[in-house]
Coordinates of C-alpha atoms in Angstrom, one line a residue:
Chain A
M1 CA 36.0 91.5 76.4
L2 CA 36.8 93.5 73.5
E3 CA 40.4 93.9 74.7
Q4 CA 40.9 90.1 74.5
K5 CA 40.3 90.2 70.8
L6 CA 43.7 91.4 70.1
Q7 CA 45.3 88.9 72.4
P8 CA 46.2 86.2 69.8
I9 CA 47.9 88.9 67.6
V10 CA 49.9 90.1 70.5
S11 CA 51.0 86.6 71.6
A12 CA 52.0 86.0 67.9
I13 CA 54.1 89.2 67.9
G14 CA 55.7 88.3 71.1
A15 CA 56.6 84.7 70.0
V16 CA 58.2 86.1 66.8
A17 CA 60.0 89.1 68.3
C18 CA 61.6 86.9 71.1
Y19 CA 63.7 85.1 68.4
F20 CA 65.1 88.3 67.1
F21 CA 67.2 88.6 70.3
L22 CA 68.3 85.0 70.0
I23 CA 69.3 85.6 66.3
V24 CA 71.4 88.6 67.4
V25 CA 73.3 86.5 70.0
A26 CA 74.1 84.1 67.3
M27 CA 75.2 86.9 64.9
I28 CA 77.5 88.6 67.5
A29 CA 79.1 85.2 68.4
Y30 CA 79.7 84.5 64.8
E31 CA 81.1 88.0 64.2
V32 CA 83.4 87.8 67.2
V33 CA 84.7 84.5 66.4
S34 CA 85.2 85.0 62.7
R35 CA 86.8 88.4 63.2
Y36 CA 89.3 87.4 66.0
F37 CA 90.1 83.9 65.2
F38 CA 89.8 83.9 61.3
N39 CA 90.4 87.6 60.8
A40 CA 87.3 87.7 58.6
P41 CA 84.9 90.4 59.8
T42 CA 81.3 90.3 58.3
I43 CA 79.6 93.3 56.8
W44 CA 76.2 92.3 57.9
S45 CA 76.4 91.3 61.6
H46 CA 76.5 94.9 62.9
E47 CA 73.7 96.3 60.8
L48 CA 71.3 93.3 61.0
S49 CA 71.9 93.3 64.9
V50 CA 70.7 96.9 65.0
M51 CA 67.8 96.2 62.7
L52 CA 66.5 93.2 64.6
C53 CA 66.8 94.9 67.9
A54 CA 65.0 98.1 66.7
A55 CA 62.3 95.8 65.3
A56 CA 62.1 93.9 68.7
F57 CA 62.1 97.2 70.7
L58 CA 59.2 98.5 68.6
L59 CA 57.2 95.1 68.9
G60 CA 57.8 95.0 72.6
G61 CA 55.5 98.1 73.0
P62 CA 52.3 96.5 72.1
Y63 CA 53.5 93.3 73.9
V64 CA 53.7 95.4 77.1
H65 CA 50.8 97.6 76.4
Q66 CA 48.3 94.8 76.0
H67 CA 48.4 94.1 79.8
R68 CA 48.9 97.9 80.6
S69 CA 52.3 97.1 82.2
H70 CA 54.1 100.2 81.2
I71 CA 55.7 101.8 84.2
I72 CA 53.4 104.0 86.2
I73 CA 53.7 106.0 89.4
S74 CA 50.7 104.9 91.5
V75 CA 51.1 106.5 94.8
A76 CA 48.7 109.4 94.2
A77 CA 46.1 107.5 92.2
E78 CA 45.9 104.7 94.8
R79 CA 44.6 107.3 97.3
F80 CA 41.7 108.2 95.1
S81 CA 38.2 106.9 96.0
P82 CA 37.2 104.0 93.7
L83 CA 34.9 106.2 91.7
W84 CA 37.6 108.9 91.1
R85 CA 40.1 106.2 90.4
S86 CA 38.0 104.9 87.5
R87 CA 37.4 108.3 86.3
A88 CA 41.2 109.0 86.3
Q89 CA 41.6 105.8 84.5
V90 CA 39.3 107.0 81.6
L91 CA 41.2 110.2 81.4
V92 CA 44.5 108.3 81.3
S93 CA 43.4 106.0 78.6
L94 CA 41.9 109.0 76.5
L95 CA 45.3 110.9 76.9
T96 CA 47.2 107.7 75.8
L97 CA 44.9 107.6 72.7
V98 CA 45.7 111.1 71.9
F99 CA 49.3 110.4 72.0
F100 CA 49.0 107.3 69.8
I101 CA 46.9 109.1 67.2
V102 CA 49.3 111.9 66.9
L103 CA 52.2 109.5 66.8
C104 CA 50.6 107.6 64.0
I105 CA 50.3 110.8 62.0
A106 CA 54.1 111.6 62.7
T107 CA 55.2 108.0 61.9
F108 CA 53.1 107.5 58.8
Q109 CA 54.5 110.6 57.3
Q110 CA 58.0 109.4 58.1
A111 CA 57.3 106.0 56.6
A112 CA 55.6 107.5 53.5
D113 CA 58.6 109.7 52.8
S114 CA 61.1 106.7 53.3
I115 CA 59.0 104.5 51.0
S116 CA 58.7 107.2 48.2
F117 CA 62.4 107.0 47.4
M118 CA 63.1 103.4 48.8
E119 CA 65.6 104.8 51.4
Q120 CA 68.6 102.6 51.8
S121 CA 71.0 102.3 54.7
G122 CA 73.9 103.8 52.7
T123 CA 76.4 101.3 54.1
A124 CA 78.3 98.5 52.6
L125 CA 75.2 96.3 52.9
N126 CA 72.9 99.0 51.6
W127 CA 69.7 97.3 52.1
P128 CA 66.4 99.3 52.4
I129 CA 66.5 98.8 56.3
P130 CA 65.2 102.2 57.0
V131 CA 62.1 101.6 55.0
F132 CA 61.4 98.5 56.9
I133 CA 62.0 100.1 60.4
K134 CA 60.0 103.1 59.7
T135 CA 57.1 101.2 58.1
L136 CA 57.1 98.9 61.2
F137 CA 57.2 101.9 63.5
A138 CA 54.1 103.2 61.8
S139 CA 52.2 99.9 61.9
V140 CA 53.1 99.5 65.6
A141 CA 51.9 103.0 66.4
A142 CA 48.6 102.2 64.6
F143 CA 48.2 98.9 66.4
M144 CA 48.9 100.4 69.8
A145 CA 46.3 103.3 69.0
L146 CA 43.8 100.3 68.4
Q147 CA 44.8 98.7 71.6
T148 CA 44.2 102.0 73.5
L149 CA 40.9 102.5 71.9
F150 CA 39.8 99.1 73.4
H151 CA 41.3 100.3 76.8
V152 CA 39.1 103.5 76.6
I153 CA 36.0 101.5 75.8
A154 CA 36.7 99.0 78.6
D155 CA 37.4 101.8 81.1
F156 CA 34.1 103.6 80.1
K157 CA 32.2 100.4 80.7
R158 CA 33.7 100.3 84.2
L159 CA 32.5 103.8 85.2
Chain B
M1 CA 56.1 131.9 75.0
D2 CA 59.3 132.7 76.9
I3 CA 61.3 129.7 77.9
G4 CA 60.9 130.2 81.6
T5 CA 57.1 129.7 81.3
L6 CA 57.7 126.8 78.9
T7 CA 60.0 125.1 81.4
A8 CA 57.4 125.5 84.1
L9 CA 54.4 124.3 81.9
M10 CA 56.4 121.3 80.7
F11 CA 57.6 120.2 84.1
G12 CA 54.3 121.0 85.8
S13 CA 52.3 119.1 83.3
M14 CA 54.6 116.2 83.7
I15 CA 54.2 116.0 87.4
V16 CA 50.3 116.2 87.1
L17 CA 50.1 113.5 84.5
L18 CA 52.5 111.2 86.4
L19 CA 50.4 111.6 89.6
L20 CA 47.2 110.9 87.6
G21 CA 48.7 107.5 86.8
L22 CA 49.6 107.9 83.0
P23 CA 52.5 105.6 82.2
L24 CA 55.8 107.5 82.1
A25 CA 56.5 106.5 78.6
F26 CA 53.2 108.2 77.5
V27 CA 53.7 111.2 79.8
T28 CA 56.9 112.3 78.2
G29 CA 55.7 111.3 74.7
L30 CA 52.4 113.3 75.0
I31 CA 54.2 116.4 76.3
A32 CA 56.7 116.1 73.4
I33 CA 54.0 115.9 70.8
V34 CA 51.9 118.7 72.3
F35 CA 54.6 121.1 72.7
A36 CA 56.2 120.2 69.4
L37 CA 52.9 121.0 67.7
V38 CA 52.3 124.3 69.6
L39 CA 55.9 125.5 69.1
F40 CA 56.9 124.2 65.6
G41 CA 53.7 123.2 64.0
E42 CA 53.5 120.0 61.9
G43 CA 57.4 120.0 61.2
G44 CA 57.7 119.4 64.9
L45 CA 56.1 116.0 64.5
Q46 CA 58.6 115.0 61.9
L47 CA 61.3 116.0 64.3
I48 CA 60.0 113.7 66.9
A49 CA 59.6 110.7 64.6
S50 CA 63.1 111.1 63.2
R51 CA 64.7 111.7 66.7
I52 CA 63.1 108.4 67.9
Y53 CA 64.1 106.5 64.7
S54 CA 67.8 107.6 65.0
F55 CA 67.7 106.8 68.8
M56 CA 66.8 103.1 68.1
N57 CA 69.4 102.8 65.5
E58 CA 72.4 103.2 67.8
Y59 CA 74.6 100.1 67.9
V60 CA 75.2 100.4 71.6
L61 CA 71.7 100.0 72.4
V62 CA 71.8 96.3 71.2
S63 CA 73.8 95.7 74.4
V64 CA 70.8 96.4 76.6
P65 CA 68.8 93.3 75.6
M66 CA 71.8 91.3 75.7
F67 CA 72.5 92.3 79.4
I68 CA 68.9 91.8 80.3
M69 CA 68.8 88.3 78.6
M70 CA 72.1 87.4 80.5
A71 CA 70.6 88.3 83.9
S72 CA 67.4 86.5 83.0
L73 CA 69.2 83.4 82.2
M74 CA 71.3 83.6 85.3
E75 CA 68.1 83.9 87.3
R76 CA 66.8 80.8 85.9
S77 CA 69.9 78.6 85.9
G78 CA 71.4 77.4 89.2
V79 CA 74.7 79.2 88.5
A80 CA 74.0 82.1 90.9
R81 CA 72.6 79.7 93.5
D82 CA 75.8 77.7 93.6
L83 CA 77.7 80.9 94.0
F84 CA 75.7 81.8 97.1
D85 CA 76.0 78.4 98.6
A86 CA 79.8 78.5 98.1
M87 CA 80.0 81.8 99.9
R88 CA 77.4 80.9 102.6
V89 CA 79.4 78.2 104.2
W90 CA 82.3 80.5 105.0
A91 CA 80.0 82.7 107.3
G92 CA 81.2 80.7 110.4
K93 CA 80.6 81.9 113.9
L94 CA 80.8 85.6 113.0
P95 CA 77.7 87.6 113.9
G96 CA 76.2 88.9 110.8
G97 CA 78.4 86.6 108.8
L98 CA 75.7 85.3 106.5
A99 CA 74.6 88.9 105.6
I100 CA 78.3 89.7 104.8
Q101 CA 78.7 86.6 102.7
T102 CA 75.4 87.5 100.9
M103 CA 76.9 90.8 100.2
V104 CA 80.1 89.1 98.9
A105 CA 77.8 87.0 96.5
A106 CA 75.8 90.1 95.5
T107 CA 79.0 91.9 94.5
I108 CA 80.2 89.0 92.4
M109 CA 76.8 88.8 90.8
G110 CA 77.0 92.5 90.1
A111 CA 80.2 91.8 88.1
M112 CA 78.0 89.3 86.0
T113 CA 74.9 91.3 85.4
G114 CA 74.2 94.8 84.3
I115 CA 70.7 95.4 85.5
I116 CA 68.8 95.3 88.7
G117 CA 65.8 93.2 89.4
G118 CA 67.0 89.6 88.7
E119 CA 69.6 89.7 91.4
I120 CA 67.2 91.1 94.0
V121 CA 64.6 88.5 93.2
L122 CA 67.2 85.8 93.3
L123 CA 68.6 86.9 96.7
G124 CA 65.1 87.5 98.0
L125 CA 64.3 83.8 97.2
I126 CA 67.6 82.1 98.4
A127 CA 69.3 84.5 101.0
L128 CA 66.4 86.1 102.7
P129 CA 64.6 82.9 104.0
Q130 CA 68.1 81.6 105.3
M131 CA 68.7 84.9 107.2
L132 CA 65.3 84.9 108.7
R133 CA 65.5 81.4 109.6
L134 CA 68.6 82.1 111.7
G135 CA 66.8 84.9 113.4
Y136 CA 68.3 87.8 111.7
D137 CA 67.0 91.2 112.3
Q138 CA 64.4 91.6 109.5
K139 CA 65.4 95.2 108.7
L140 CA 69.0 94.3 108.4
A141 CA 68.3 91.3 106.2
I142 CA 66.0 93.2 103.8
G143 CA 68.3 96.1 103.6
T144 CA 71.2 93.7 102.8
I145 CA 69.3 92.2 99.9
C146 CA 67.9 95.4 98.4
A147 CA 71.3 97.3 98.6
G148 CA 73.4 94.3 97.6
G149 CA 71.0 93.5 94.7
S150 CA 71.1 97.1 93.5
L151 CA 74.9 96.7 93.0
G152 CA 74.0 95.0 89.6
T153 CA 74.2 98.4 87.9
M154 CA 77.0 99.8 90.0
I155 CA 79.6 97.2 89.5
P156 CA 80.3 97.0 85.7
P157 CA 78.8 95.9 83.4
S158 CA 76.0 98.3 83.8
I159 CA 73.1 99.4 81.5
V160 CA 72.9 102.6 83.4
L161 CA 76.3 103.4 82.2
V162 CA 75.5 102.2 78.6
I163 CA 72.5 104.7 78.4
Y164 CA 74.5 107.6 80.0
G165 CA 77.3 106.9 77.5
L166 CA 74.9 106.9 74.7
T167 CA 73.2 110.1 75.8
V168 CA 76.3 112.1 76.3
N169 CA 78.7 110.5 73.9
V170 CA 81.3 109.2 76.4
P171 CA 83.2 105.9 75.8
I172 CA 81.4 103.2 77.7
G173 CA 84.6 101.2 78.4
D174 CA 86.0 104.2 80.3
L175 CA 82.7 104.5 82.3
F176 CA 83.0 100.8 83.3
T177 CA 86.6 101.2 84.4
A178 CA 85.8 104.3 86.3
N179 CA 83.0 102.6 88.2
I180 CA 84.9 99.7 89.6
V181 CA 86.6 101.3 92.5
P182 CA 83.5 103.3 93.7
G183 CA 81.4 100.2 93.2
L184 CA 83.7 98.1 95.5
I185 CA 83.9 100.9 97.9
L186 CA 80.1 100.9 98.1
S187 CA 79.9 97.2 98.6
A188 CA 82.7 97.3 101.3
M189 CA 80.8 100.0 103.2
Y190 CA 77.7 97.9 103.2
M191 CA 79.9 95.0 104.7
I192 CA 81.5 97.2 107.3
Y193 CA 78.1 98.6 108.3
I194 CA 76.7 95.1 108.8
F195 CA 79.8 94.0 110.7
I196 CA 79.7 97.0 113.1
R197 CA 75.9 96.7 113.7
C198 CA 76.4 93.0 114.5
Q199 CA 79.4 93.6 116.6
L200 CA 77.3 96.1 118.8
D201 CA 74.4 93.8 119.0
P202 CA 75.1 90.2 118.0
K203 CA 71.4 89.3 118.3
L204 CA 70.9 91.2 115.0
G205 CA 72.8 88.5 113.0
P206 CA 73.0 85.1 114.9
P207 CA 75.4 82.6 113.3
A208 CA 74.1 79.2 112.1
P209 CA 73.8 76.5 114.9
A210 CA 77.0 74.5 115.5
H211 CA 75.9 71.3 113.7
E212 CA 75.1 73.3 110.5
R213 CA 78.5 74.9 110.6
D214 CA 80.2 71.8 111.1
I215 CA 81.3 71.3 107.4
A216 CA 84.6 69.6 106.6
L217 CA 87.1 72.1 105.3
G218 CA 87.6 69.8 102.2
Q219 CA 83.9 70.0 101.5
K220 CA 84.0 73.8 101.8
I221 CA 86.8 74.0 99.3
R222 CA 85.0 71.7 96.9
M223 CA 82.0 74.0 97.1
L224 CA 84.2 76.9 95.8
R225 CA 83.8 75.1 92.5
G226 CA 80.5 77.1 92.5
L227 CA 82.8 80.1 91.8
L228 CA 84.2 78.8 88.7
L229 CA 81.1 79.2 86.4
P230 CA 80.4 82.8 87.5
M231 CA 84.0 83.5 86.7
L232 CA 83.7 82.1 83.2
V233 CA 80.6 84.5 82.7
M234 CA 82.6 87.4 84.1
A235 CA 85.5 86.7 81.9
S236 CA 83.3 86.4 78.8
V237 CA 82.0 89.9 79.3
L238 CA 84.6 92.1 81.1
G239 CA 87.5 90.1 79.7
T240 CA 86.5 90.7 76.2
I241 CA 86.0 94.4 76.7
Y242 CA 89.2 95.1 78.6
S243 CA 91.3 92.9 76.4
G244 CA 90.0 94.9 73.4
I245 CA 88.7 91.8 71.6
A246 CA 85.1 93.1 71.4
S247 CA 83.0 96.3 71.7
V248 CA 80.7 96.6 74.7
T249 CA 77.8 95.4 72.6
E250 CA 79.6 92.3 71.4
A251 CA 80.9 91.7 74.9
A252 CA 77.2 91.7 76.1
G253 CA 76.4 89.2 73.4
M254 CA 79.3 87.1 74.4
G255 CA 78.1 87.4 78.0
V256 CA 74.8 85.7 76.9
V257 CA 76.9 82.9 75.1
G258 CA 79.0 82.6 78.4
T259 CA 75.9 82.3 80.5
L260 CA 74.4 79.6 78.1
I261 CA 77.7 77.7 78.3
A262 CA 77.9 78.0 82.1
S263 CA 74.3 76.7 82.5
A264 CA 75.0 73.8 80.0
I265 CA 78.1 72.7 81.9
R266 CA 76.0 72.8 85.1
G267 CA 73.5 70.7 83.2
D268 CA 70.5 72.8 83.8
L269 CA 70.1 74.5 80.3
T270 CA 66.7 73.9 78.7
W271 CA 65.1 75.3 75.7
K272 CA 62.1 76.4 77.7
M273 CA 64.5 78.5 80.0
V274 CA 65.9 80.2 76.9
R275 CA 62.5 80.9 75.5
Q276 CA 61.3 82.3 78.8
S277 CA 64.3 84.5 79.2
A278 CA 63.9 85.9 75.6
D279 CA 60.4 86.6 76.4
Q280 CA 61.2 88.4 79.7
T281 CA 63.8 90.3 77.7
L282 CA 61.3 91.4 75.2
R283 CA 58.9 92.6 78.0
A284 CA 61.7 94.5 79.7
C285 CA 62.9 96.1 76.5
G286 CA 59.4 97.1 75.5
M287 CA 59.0 99.0 78.8
L288 CA 62.5 100.5 78.7
L289 CA 62.7 101.5 75.1
W290 CA 59.2 103.1 74.9
L291 CA 60.0 105.0 77.9
S292 CA 63.2 106.1 76.1
F293 CA 61.4 107.1 73.0
G294 CA 59.1 109.4 75.0
A295 CA 61.9 110.9 77.0
T296 CA 64.2 111.5 74.1
A297 CA 61.4 113.1 72.2
M298 CA 60.5 115.4 75.1
I299 CA 64.0 116.6 75.7
G300 CA 64.6 117.1 71.9
V301 CA 61.6 119.5 71.8
Y302 CA 62.6 121.3 74.8
N303 CA 66.2 121.8 73.8
L304 CA 65.2 123.0 70.3
A305 CA 63.1 125.6 72.1
G306 CA 66.3 126.7 73.9
G307 CA 65.8 124.7 77.1
A308 CA 69.3 123.6 77.5
A309 CA 70.7 127.2 77.0
F310 CA 68.2 128.4 79.4
V311 CA 69.0 126.0 82.2
S312 CA 72.8 126.5 81.6
A313 CA 72.5 130.2 82.0
L314 CA 70.3 129.7 85.0
M315 CA 72.9 127.5 86.7
T316 CA 76.1 129.0 85.7
G317 CA 74.6 132.4 86.5
L318 CA 74.4 131.4 90.2
D319 CA 76.9 133.2 92.3
V320 CA 78.3 130.0 93.8
P321 CA 81.5 127.9 93.3
P322 CA 81.2 125.2 90.5
I323 CA 81.1 122.2 93.0
A324 CA 77.9 123.8 94.5
I325 CA 76.3 123.5 91.0
I326 CA 77.3 119.9 90.9
L327 CA 75.7 119.4 94.3
L328 CA 72.6 121.1 93.1
M329 CA 72.4 118.7 90.2
M330 CA 72.8 115.8 92.5
L331 CA 70.0 117.1 94.7
I332 CA 67.7 117.4 91.5
L333 CA 68.6 113.8 90.7
V334 CA 67.8 112.5 94.1
V335 CA 64.4 114.3 94.0
L336 CA 63.6 112.9 90.6
G337 CA 64.8 109.5 91.7
C338 CA 62.0 109.4 94.2
I339 CA 59.3 109.7 91.3
M340 CA 60.9 108.4 88.1
D341 CA 62.8 105.5 86.6
W342 CA 66.5 105.9 86.0
V343 CA 66.3 105.8 82.2
G344 CA 63.8 108.6 82.1
I345 CA 66.0 110.6 84.4
C346 CA 69.1 110.0 82.4
L347 CA 67.5 111.0 79.0
L348 CA 65.7 114.0 80.4
T349 CA 68.5 115.5 82.5
M350 CA 71.8 114.5 81.1
P351 CA 71.6 116.3 77.7
I352 CA 71.1 119.5 79.8
F353 CA 73.5 118.7 82.7
V354 CA 76.6 117.3 81.1
P355 CA 77.3 120.3 78.8
I356 CA 77.2 122.5 81.9
V357 CA 79.5 120.0 83.7
K358 CA 82.0 120.1 80.8
Q359 CA 81.7 124.0 80.6
L360 CA 82.6 124.1 84.4
G361 CA 85.8 122.0 83.6
Y362 CA 84.7 118.7 85.1
D363 CA 85.2 115.3 83.5
P364 CA 81.9 113.8 82.1
V365 CA 83.2 110.2 83.0
W366 CA 83.5 111.4 86.6
F367 CA 79.9 112.7 86.4
G368 CA 78.7 109.4 85.0
V369 CA 79.9 107.7 88.1
L370 CA 78.1 110.3 90.3
F371 CA 75.0 109.7 88.2
C372 CA 75.3 105.9 88.7
L373 CA 75.7 106.2 92.4
N374 CA 72.8 108.7 92.6
M375 CA 70.6 106.1 90.8
Q376 CA 71.6 103.5 93.4
I377 CA 69.8 105.9 95.8
S378 CA 66.9 106.1 93.5
Y379 CA 66.3 102.4 93.5
L380 CA 65.9 102.4 97.4
S381 CA 64.1 105.7 97.9
P382 CA 60.4 105.8 98.4
P383 CA 57.9 106.1 97.0
F384 CA 59.1 104.8 93.5
G385 CA 62.0 102.5 94.7
P386 CA 62.2 99.6 92.2
A387 CA 64.4 97.5 94.6
A388 CA 61.7 97.5 97.1
F389 CA 59.1 96.4 94.6
Y390 CA 61.2 93.6 93.3
L391 CA 61.8 92.2 96.8
K392 CA 58.1 92.7 97.6
G393 CA 57.3 90.4 94.8
V394 CA 59.1 87.4 96.5
A395 CA 59.4 88.3 100.1
P396 CA 57.5 86.0 102.6
A397 CA 53.9 87.0 103.1
G398 CA 53.6 89.6 106.0
I399 CA 56.6 91.7 104.9
T400 CA 54.9 95.0 103.7
L401 CA 56.3 97.6 101.3
N402 CA 56.4 100.1 104.1
Q403 CA 58.6 97.7 106.3
I404 CA 60.9 97.3 103.3
F405 CA 61.3 101.0 102.8
A406 CA 61.8 101.5 106.6
S407 CA 64.7 99.0 106.4
L408 CA 66.5 100.8 103.5
W409 CA 67.4 104.2 104.9
P410 CA 70.7 103.3 106.6
F411 CA 71.8 102.0 103.2
I412 CA 70.6 105.1 101.5
L413 CA 72.9 107.0 103.9
L414 CA 75.8 104.9 103.0
Q415 CA 75.2 105.5 99.3
A416 CA 75.0 109.2 99.9
A417 CA 78.3 109.0 101.7
V418 CA 80.1 107.3 98.9
L419 CA 78.5 109.8 96.5
L420 CA 80.0 112.5 98.6
L421 CA 83.4 110.7 98.6
V422 CA 83.5 110.5 94.9
L423 CA 82.3 114.1 94.6
S424 CA 85.1 115.3 96.9
F425 CA 87.8 113.1 95.6
P426 CA 87.2 112.5 91.8
Q427 CA 90.4 110.5 91.6
V428 CA 88.7 107.6 93.4
A429 CA 86.8 107.2 90.1
L430 CA 89.3 108.5 87.7
W431 CA 92.6 107.0 88.6
L432 CA 91.8 103.5 87.3
P433 CA 90.8 104.7 83.7
S434 CA 93.9 107.0 83.7
L435 CA 96.2 104.0 83.9
N436 CA 95.4 103.1 80.3

């Protein structure tokens, strides 16, 4: 199956992104303790927590999409005949593909703008976090477009 | 295109695409993109991309994975199971006693978690078999678990309130405080309902046989130690918020730390469990956040086209008292709750509703409580009732989804009653935050 080809990449994404949340827990604990007990707040905890979570939220997309587990309302489609159900599935995948292709265009433009002037966060830390997140957004959109393309092919074969 | 036609087109295509089986996240995203291109050309796409980008950069949003991970860890450790066992032994001879004790345990768990799902799965695995074994009425047992488990987002902390506060810019701490009394009233109503039903017909909830009830008082009191660790977790979250030590986000992070410590004290903390919880959190966030991206993009496009002003004019133009407009909003939320996930509903309707609510002179904190109660109904109402699906996943074979939904309507009526109570008497929600 073509769809399965992406599985190792998705598994790797999941394995890495999971740790982002654990790192955030550690950073929050460090921040609270050092601020409350030692009166020494950090300048990085807040911003890096947001960055890591945003990255994990984005990477969670392909992780869920691989097994097509995004929330659907199946009451109507379940009543279709098997033939019409597979036809509806092709249409669903094609519409999803349209969404991701356009999302790619939008996010690539956004990332290119951000990279062109090395956009920084404009805070005390002032790292180029926006460049990182916007580039990641575009990459994730492109990857999900590819996943969807494979879904479309698989759905056509099932017709 | 005039805004009335646009509204009809957007809403109509949303329903059609949903029924076709397109995931909610892509339905809203696709509609956002198509309408942005048609209405604003290529600039519209930039609007969508930057709106999604700024949405995920909210610090408050960090609390969402923290609350999910907390619940996920709790589900895997024995902390919640000990809590249920500590409560269970006090059921005694009282008809329906076990169901009432299950509700007590569910309420305490509600104060430890901010999501639904984990709690229903857990109670479905430990409390449902116990009740069925004693010969409880199946409908009563199922209803107790689905309604009790849904309290996770009603008793603070609650990610429903986090997303609501984020969407409409209301302090989340105030929302949490305001939800305490209505949440406890809801839970008390469930218990009273179970008590009355079982008094009228004791066969619905037979007590445990005498030899099982025969536990020495000392033993029962020793089992209350099962309450200590949950209290530690609650203190680490709610304590840090109300004492002002930490923001809601940090409190959620401390909740994860508290749960890890509680599990370590109990002696069942393993690396595998932490890893699995993080994995489950990633999955849940992938679904929740991508759904939010689509919804926030769609409502952004709609409002830029003048949607909020249009709905506002439509609603305030009605020749009815303000409270009728609030009732109408509640009705719309109930209907949407049958077909949509709470996060989609929140992001799609609240940017339109809450400005109207404020314009009418009502408190957005009060409206947040009403929204939260309304989403309790949405968890149980068919055809898209997440609570029923969660229970179906772990219920004994032979219990169908239809049987589960058929068990839930008395509890939906109780939720509606509490909703009307808070609607008629806003001080039920608002007096606690006003003490500050």
